mmCIF file with all atom_site columns, C-alpha atoms in Angstrom:
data_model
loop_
_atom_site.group_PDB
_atom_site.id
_atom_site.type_symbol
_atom_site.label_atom_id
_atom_site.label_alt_id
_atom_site.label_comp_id
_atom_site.label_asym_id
_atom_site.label_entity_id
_atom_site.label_seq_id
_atom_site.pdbx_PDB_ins_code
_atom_site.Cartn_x
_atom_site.Cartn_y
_atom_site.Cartn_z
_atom_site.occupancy
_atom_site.B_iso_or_equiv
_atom_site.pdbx_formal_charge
_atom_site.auth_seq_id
_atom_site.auth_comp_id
_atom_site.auth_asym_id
_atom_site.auth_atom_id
_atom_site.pdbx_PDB_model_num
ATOM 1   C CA . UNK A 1 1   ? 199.808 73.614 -3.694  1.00 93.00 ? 15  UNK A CA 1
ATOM 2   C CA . UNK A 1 2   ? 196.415 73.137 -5.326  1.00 96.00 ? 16  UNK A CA 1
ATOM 3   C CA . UNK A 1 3   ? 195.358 76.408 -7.604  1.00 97.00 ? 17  UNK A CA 1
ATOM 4   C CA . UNK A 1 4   ? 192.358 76.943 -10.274 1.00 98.00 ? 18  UNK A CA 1
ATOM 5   C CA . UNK A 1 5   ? 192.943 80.077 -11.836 1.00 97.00 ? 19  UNK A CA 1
ATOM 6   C CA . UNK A 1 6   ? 189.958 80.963 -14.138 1.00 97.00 ? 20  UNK A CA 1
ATOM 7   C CA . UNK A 1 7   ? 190.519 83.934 -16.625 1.00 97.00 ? 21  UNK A CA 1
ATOM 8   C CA . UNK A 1 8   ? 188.765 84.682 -20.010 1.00 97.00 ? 22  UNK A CA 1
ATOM 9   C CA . UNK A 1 9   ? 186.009 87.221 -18.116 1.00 97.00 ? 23  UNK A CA 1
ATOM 10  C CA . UNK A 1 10  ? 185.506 90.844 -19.428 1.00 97.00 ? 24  UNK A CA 1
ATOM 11  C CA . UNK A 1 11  ? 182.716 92.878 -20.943 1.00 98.00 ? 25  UNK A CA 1
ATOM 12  C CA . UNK A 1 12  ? 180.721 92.032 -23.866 1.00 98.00 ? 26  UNK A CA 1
ATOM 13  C CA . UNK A 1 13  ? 177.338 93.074 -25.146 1.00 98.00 ? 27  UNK A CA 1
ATOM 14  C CA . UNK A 1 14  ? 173.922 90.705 -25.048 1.00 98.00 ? 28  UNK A CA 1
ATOM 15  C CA . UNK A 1 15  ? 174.263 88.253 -27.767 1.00 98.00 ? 29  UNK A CA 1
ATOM 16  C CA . UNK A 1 16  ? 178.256 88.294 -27.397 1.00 98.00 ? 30  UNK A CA 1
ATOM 17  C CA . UNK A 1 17  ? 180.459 85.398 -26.927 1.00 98.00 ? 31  UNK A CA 1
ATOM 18  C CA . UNK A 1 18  ? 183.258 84.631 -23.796 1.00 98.00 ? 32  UNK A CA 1
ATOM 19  C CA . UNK A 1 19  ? 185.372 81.620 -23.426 1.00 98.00 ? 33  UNK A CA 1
ATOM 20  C CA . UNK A 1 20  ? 186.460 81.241 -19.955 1.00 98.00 ? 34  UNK A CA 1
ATOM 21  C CA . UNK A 1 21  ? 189.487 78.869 -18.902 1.00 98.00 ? 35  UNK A CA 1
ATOM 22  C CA . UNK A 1 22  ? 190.078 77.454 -15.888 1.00 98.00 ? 36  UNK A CA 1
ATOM 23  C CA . UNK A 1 23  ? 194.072 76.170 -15.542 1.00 98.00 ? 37  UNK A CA 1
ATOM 24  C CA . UNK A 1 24  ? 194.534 73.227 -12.404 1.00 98.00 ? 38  UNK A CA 1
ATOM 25  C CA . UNK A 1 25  ? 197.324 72.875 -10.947 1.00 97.00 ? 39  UNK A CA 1
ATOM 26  C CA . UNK A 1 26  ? 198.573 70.959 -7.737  1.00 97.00 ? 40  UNK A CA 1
ATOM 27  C CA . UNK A 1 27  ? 196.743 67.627 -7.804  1.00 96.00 ? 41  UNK A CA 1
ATOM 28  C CA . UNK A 1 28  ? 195.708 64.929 -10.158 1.00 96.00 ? 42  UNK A CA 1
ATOM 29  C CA . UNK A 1 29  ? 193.521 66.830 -12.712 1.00 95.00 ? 43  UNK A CA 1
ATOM 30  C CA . UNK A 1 30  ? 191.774 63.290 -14.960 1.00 94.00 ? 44  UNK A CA 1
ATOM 31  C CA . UNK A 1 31  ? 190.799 62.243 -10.886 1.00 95.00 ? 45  UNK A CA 1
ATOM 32  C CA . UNK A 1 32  ? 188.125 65.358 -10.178 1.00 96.00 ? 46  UNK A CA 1
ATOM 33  C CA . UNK A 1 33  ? 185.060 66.516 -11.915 1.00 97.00 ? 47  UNK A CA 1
ATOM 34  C CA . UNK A 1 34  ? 185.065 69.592 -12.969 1.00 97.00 ? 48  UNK A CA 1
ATOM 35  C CA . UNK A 1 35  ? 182.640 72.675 -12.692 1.00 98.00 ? 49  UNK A CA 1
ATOM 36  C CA . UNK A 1 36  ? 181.397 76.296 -13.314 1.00 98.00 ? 50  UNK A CA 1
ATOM 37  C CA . UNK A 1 37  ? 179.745 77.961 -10.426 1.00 98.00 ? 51  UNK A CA 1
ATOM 38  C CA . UNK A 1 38  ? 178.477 81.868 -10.698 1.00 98.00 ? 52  UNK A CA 1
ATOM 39  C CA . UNK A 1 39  ? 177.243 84.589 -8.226  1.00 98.00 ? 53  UNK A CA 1
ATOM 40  C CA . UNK A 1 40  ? 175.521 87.313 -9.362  1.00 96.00 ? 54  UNK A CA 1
ATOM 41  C CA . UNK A 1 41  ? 175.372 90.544 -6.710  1.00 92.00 ? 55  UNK A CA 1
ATOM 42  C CA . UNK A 1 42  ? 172.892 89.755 -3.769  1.00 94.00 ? 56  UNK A CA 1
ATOM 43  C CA . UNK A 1 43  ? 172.193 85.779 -5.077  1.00 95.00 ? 57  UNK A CA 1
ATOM 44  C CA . UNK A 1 44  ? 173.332 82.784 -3.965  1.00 96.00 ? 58  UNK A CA 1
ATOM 45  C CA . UNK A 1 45  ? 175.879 80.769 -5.740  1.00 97.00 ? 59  UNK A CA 1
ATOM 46  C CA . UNK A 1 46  ? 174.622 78.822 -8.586  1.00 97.00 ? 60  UNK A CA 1
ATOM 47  C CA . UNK A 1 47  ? 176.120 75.299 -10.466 1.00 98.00 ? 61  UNK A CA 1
ATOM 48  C CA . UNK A 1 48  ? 176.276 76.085 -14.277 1.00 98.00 ? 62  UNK A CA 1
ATOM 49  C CA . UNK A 1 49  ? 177.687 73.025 -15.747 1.00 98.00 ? 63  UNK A CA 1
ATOM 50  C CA . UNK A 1 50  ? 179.385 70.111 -14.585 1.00 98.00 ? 64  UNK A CA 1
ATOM 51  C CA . UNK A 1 51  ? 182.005 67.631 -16.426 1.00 97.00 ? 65  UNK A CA 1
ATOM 52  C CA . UNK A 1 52  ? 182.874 64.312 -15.201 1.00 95.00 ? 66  UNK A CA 1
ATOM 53  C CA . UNK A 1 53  ? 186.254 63.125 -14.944 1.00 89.00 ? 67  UNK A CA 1
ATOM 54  C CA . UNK A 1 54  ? 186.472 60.240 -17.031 1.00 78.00 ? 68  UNK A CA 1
ATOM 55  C CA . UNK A 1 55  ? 183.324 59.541 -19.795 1.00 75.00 ? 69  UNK A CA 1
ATOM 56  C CA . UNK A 1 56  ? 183.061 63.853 -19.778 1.00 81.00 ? 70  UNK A CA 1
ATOM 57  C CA . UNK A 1 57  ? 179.436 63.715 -19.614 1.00 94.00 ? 71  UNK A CA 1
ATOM 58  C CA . UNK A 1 58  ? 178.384 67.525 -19.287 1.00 97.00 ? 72  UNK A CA 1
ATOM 59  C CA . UNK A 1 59  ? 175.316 68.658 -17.149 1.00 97.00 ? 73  UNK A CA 1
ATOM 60  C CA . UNK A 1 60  ? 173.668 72.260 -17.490 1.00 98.00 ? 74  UNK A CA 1
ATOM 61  C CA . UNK A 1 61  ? 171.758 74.651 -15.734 1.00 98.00 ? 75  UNK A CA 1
ATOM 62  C CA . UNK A 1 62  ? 168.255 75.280 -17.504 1.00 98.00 ? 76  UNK A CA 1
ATOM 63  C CA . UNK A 1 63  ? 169.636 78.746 -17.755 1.00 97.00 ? 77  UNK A CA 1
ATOM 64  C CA . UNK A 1 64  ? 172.571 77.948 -20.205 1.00 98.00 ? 78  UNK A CA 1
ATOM 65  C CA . UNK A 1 65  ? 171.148 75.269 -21.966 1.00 98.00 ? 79  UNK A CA 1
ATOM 66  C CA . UNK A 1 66  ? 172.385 75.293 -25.785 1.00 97.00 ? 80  UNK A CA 1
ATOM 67  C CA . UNK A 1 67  ? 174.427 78.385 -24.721 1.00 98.00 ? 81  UNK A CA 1
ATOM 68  C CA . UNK A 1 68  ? 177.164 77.596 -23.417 1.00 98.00 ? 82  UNK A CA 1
ATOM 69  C CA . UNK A 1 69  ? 179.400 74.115 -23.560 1.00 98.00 ? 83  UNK A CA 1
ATOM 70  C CA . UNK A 1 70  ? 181.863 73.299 -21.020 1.00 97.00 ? 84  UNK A CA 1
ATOM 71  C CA . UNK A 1 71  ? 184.784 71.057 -21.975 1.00 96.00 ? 85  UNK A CA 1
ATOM 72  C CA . UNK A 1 72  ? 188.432 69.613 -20.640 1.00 96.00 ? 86  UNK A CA 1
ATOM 73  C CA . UNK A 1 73  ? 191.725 68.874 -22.069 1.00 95.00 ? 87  UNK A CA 1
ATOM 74  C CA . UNK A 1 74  ? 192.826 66.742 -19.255 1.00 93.00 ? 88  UNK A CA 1
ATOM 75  C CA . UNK A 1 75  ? 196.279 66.807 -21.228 1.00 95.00 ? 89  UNK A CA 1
ATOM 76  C CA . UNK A 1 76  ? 196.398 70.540 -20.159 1.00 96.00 ? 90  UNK A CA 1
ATOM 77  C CA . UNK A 1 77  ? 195.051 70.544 -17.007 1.00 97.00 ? 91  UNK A CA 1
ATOM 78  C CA . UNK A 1 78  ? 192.504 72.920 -18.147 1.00 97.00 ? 92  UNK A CA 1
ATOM 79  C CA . UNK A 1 79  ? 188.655 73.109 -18.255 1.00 97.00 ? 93  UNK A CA 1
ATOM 80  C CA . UNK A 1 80  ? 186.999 75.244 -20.470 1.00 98.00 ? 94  UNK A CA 1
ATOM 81  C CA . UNK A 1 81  ? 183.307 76.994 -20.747 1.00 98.00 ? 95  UNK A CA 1
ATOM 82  C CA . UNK A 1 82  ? 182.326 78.847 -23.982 1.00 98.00 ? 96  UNK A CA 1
ATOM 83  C CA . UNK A 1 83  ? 179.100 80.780 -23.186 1.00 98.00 ? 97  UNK A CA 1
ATOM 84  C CA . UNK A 1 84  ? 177.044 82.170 -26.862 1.00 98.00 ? 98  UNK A CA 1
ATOM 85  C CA . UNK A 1 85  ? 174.459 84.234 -27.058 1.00 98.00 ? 99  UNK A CA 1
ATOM 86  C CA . UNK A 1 86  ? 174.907 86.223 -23.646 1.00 98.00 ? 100 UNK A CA 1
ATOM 87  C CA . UNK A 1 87  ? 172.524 87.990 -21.762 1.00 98.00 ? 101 UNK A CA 1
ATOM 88  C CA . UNK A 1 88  ? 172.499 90.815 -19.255 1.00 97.00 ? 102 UNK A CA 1
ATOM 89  C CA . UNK A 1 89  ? 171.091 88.185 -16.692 1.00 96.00 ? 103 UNK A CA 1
ATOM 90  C CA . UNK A 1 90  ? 174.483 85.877 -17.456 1.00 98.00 ? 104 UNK A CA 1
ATOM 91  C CA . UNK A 1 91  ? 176.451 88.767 -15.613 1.00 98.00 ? 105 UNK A CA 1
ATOM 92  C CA . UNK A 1 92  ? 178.084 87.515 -12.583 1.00 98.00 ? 106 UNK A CA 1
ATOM 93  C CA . UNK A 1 93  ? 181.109 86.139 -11.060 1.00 98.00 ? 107 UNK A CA 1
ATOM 94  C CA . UNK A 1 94  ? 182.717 82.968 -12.195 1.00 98.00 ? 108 UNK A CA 1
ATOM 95  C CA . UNK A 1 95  ? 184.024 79.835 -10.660 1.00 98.00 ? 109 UNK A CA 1
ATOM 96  C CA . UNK A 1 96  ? 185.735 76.782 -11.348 1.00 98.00 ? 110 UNK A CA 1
ATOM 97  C CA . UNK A 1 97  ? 185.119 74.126 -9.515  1.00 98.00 ? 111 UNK A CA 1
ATOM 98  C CA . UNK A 1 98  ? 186.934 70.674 -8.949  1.00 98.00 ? 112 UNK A CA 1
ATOM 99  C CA . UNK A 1 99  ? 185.166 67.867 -7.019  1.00 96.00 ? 113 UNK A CA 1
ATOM 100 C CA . UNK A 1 100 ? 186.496 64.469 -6.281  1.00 94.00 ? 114 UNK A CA 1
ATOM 101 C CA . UNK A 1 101 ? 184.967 61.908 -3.329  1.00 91.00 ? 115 UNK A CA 1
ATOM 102 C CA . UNK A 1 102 ? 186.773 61.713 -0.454  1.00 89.00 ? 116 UNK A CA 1
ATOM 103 C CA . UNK A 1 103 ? 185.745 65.682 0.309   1.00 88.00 ? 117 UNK A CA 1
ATOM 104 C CA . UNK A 1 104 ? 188.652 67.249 -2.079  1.00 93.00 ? 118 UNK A CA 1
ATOM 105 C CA . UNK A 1 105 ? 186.249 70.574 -3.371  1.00 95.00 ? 119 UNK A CA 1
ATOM 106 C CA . UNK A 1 106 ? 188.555 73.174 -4.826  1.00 97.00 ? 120 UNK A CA 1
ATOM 107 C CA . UNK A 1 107 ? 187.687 76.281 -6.122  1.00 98.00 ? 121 UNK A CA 1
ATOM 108 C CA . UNK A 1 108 ? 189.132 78.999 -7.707  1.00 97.00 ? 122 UNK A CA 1
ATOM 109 C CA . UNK A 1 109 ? 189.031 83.116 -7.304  1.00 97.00 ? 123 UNK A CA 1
ATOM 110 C CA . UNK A 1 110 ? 186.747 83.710 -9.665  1.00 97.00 ? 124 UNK A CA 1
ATOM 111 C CA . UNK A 1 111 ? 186.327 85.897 -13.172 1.00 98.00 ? 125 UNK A CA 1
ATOM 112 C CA . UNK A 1 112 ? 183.980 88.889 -13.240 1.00 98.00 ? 126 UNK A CA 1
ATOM 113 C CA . UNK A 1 113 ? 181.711 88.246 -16.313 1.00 98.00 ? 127 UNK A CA 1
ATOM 114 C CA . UNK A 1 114 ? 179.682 91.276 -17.664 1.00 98.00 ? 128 UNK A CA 1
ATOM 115 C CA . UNK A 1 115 ? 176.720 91.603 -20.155 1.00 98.00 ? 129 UNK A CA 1
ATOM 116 C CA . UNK A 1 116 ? 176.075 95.165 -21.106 1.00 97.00 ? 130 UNK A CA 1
ATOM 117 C CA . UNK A 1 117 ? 174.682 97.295 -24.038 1.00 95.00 ? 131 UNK A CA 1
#
């Protein structure tokens, strides 16, 4: 049974620090690129960053550019995003995201991440 089950969200002020996690379980972890998706209330889902499977070549959103880092440890299953110097417009919901060809898309339930003074 495939599961991504993302924790690390909470509430911290602008200017904080998170680290989310993002533990895979149920299929062939090193095989899928990896992702962080978020959805803020009444906007469509948006790709933050991306990892590949293999060389773990990172792609960001504009947005998060030299904020946040996304990273594996394919030894753990897990995939990792550490998001610095937050701001009130970083508040959403949270996704992992795992990707392989062949259409395997998996995704996971999501973190509630919230930047408030």
């Amino acid at each position: 049974q495939v599961q991504l089950v993302e924790s690390g969200g909470g509430l911290v002020q602008p200017g904080g620090s998170l680290r989310l996690s993002c533990a895979a379980s149920g299929f062939t972890f090193s095989r899928y690129a990896m992702s962080w998706y978020r959805q803020a209330p009444e906007k469509e889902r948006e790709l933050v960053a991306t990892i590949t499977k293999v060389a773990g070549i990172r792609t960001y959103a504009d947005s998060v550019k030299g904020r946040f880092t996304i990273s594996r440890d394919n030894a753990k299953n897990t995939v990792y995003l550490q998001m610095n110097s937050l701001k009130p417009e970083d508040t959403a919901v949270y996704y992992c995201n795992a990707w392989a060809t062949g259409g395997y898309d998996y995704w996971g339930q999501g973190t509630q991440v919230t930047v408030s003074s």
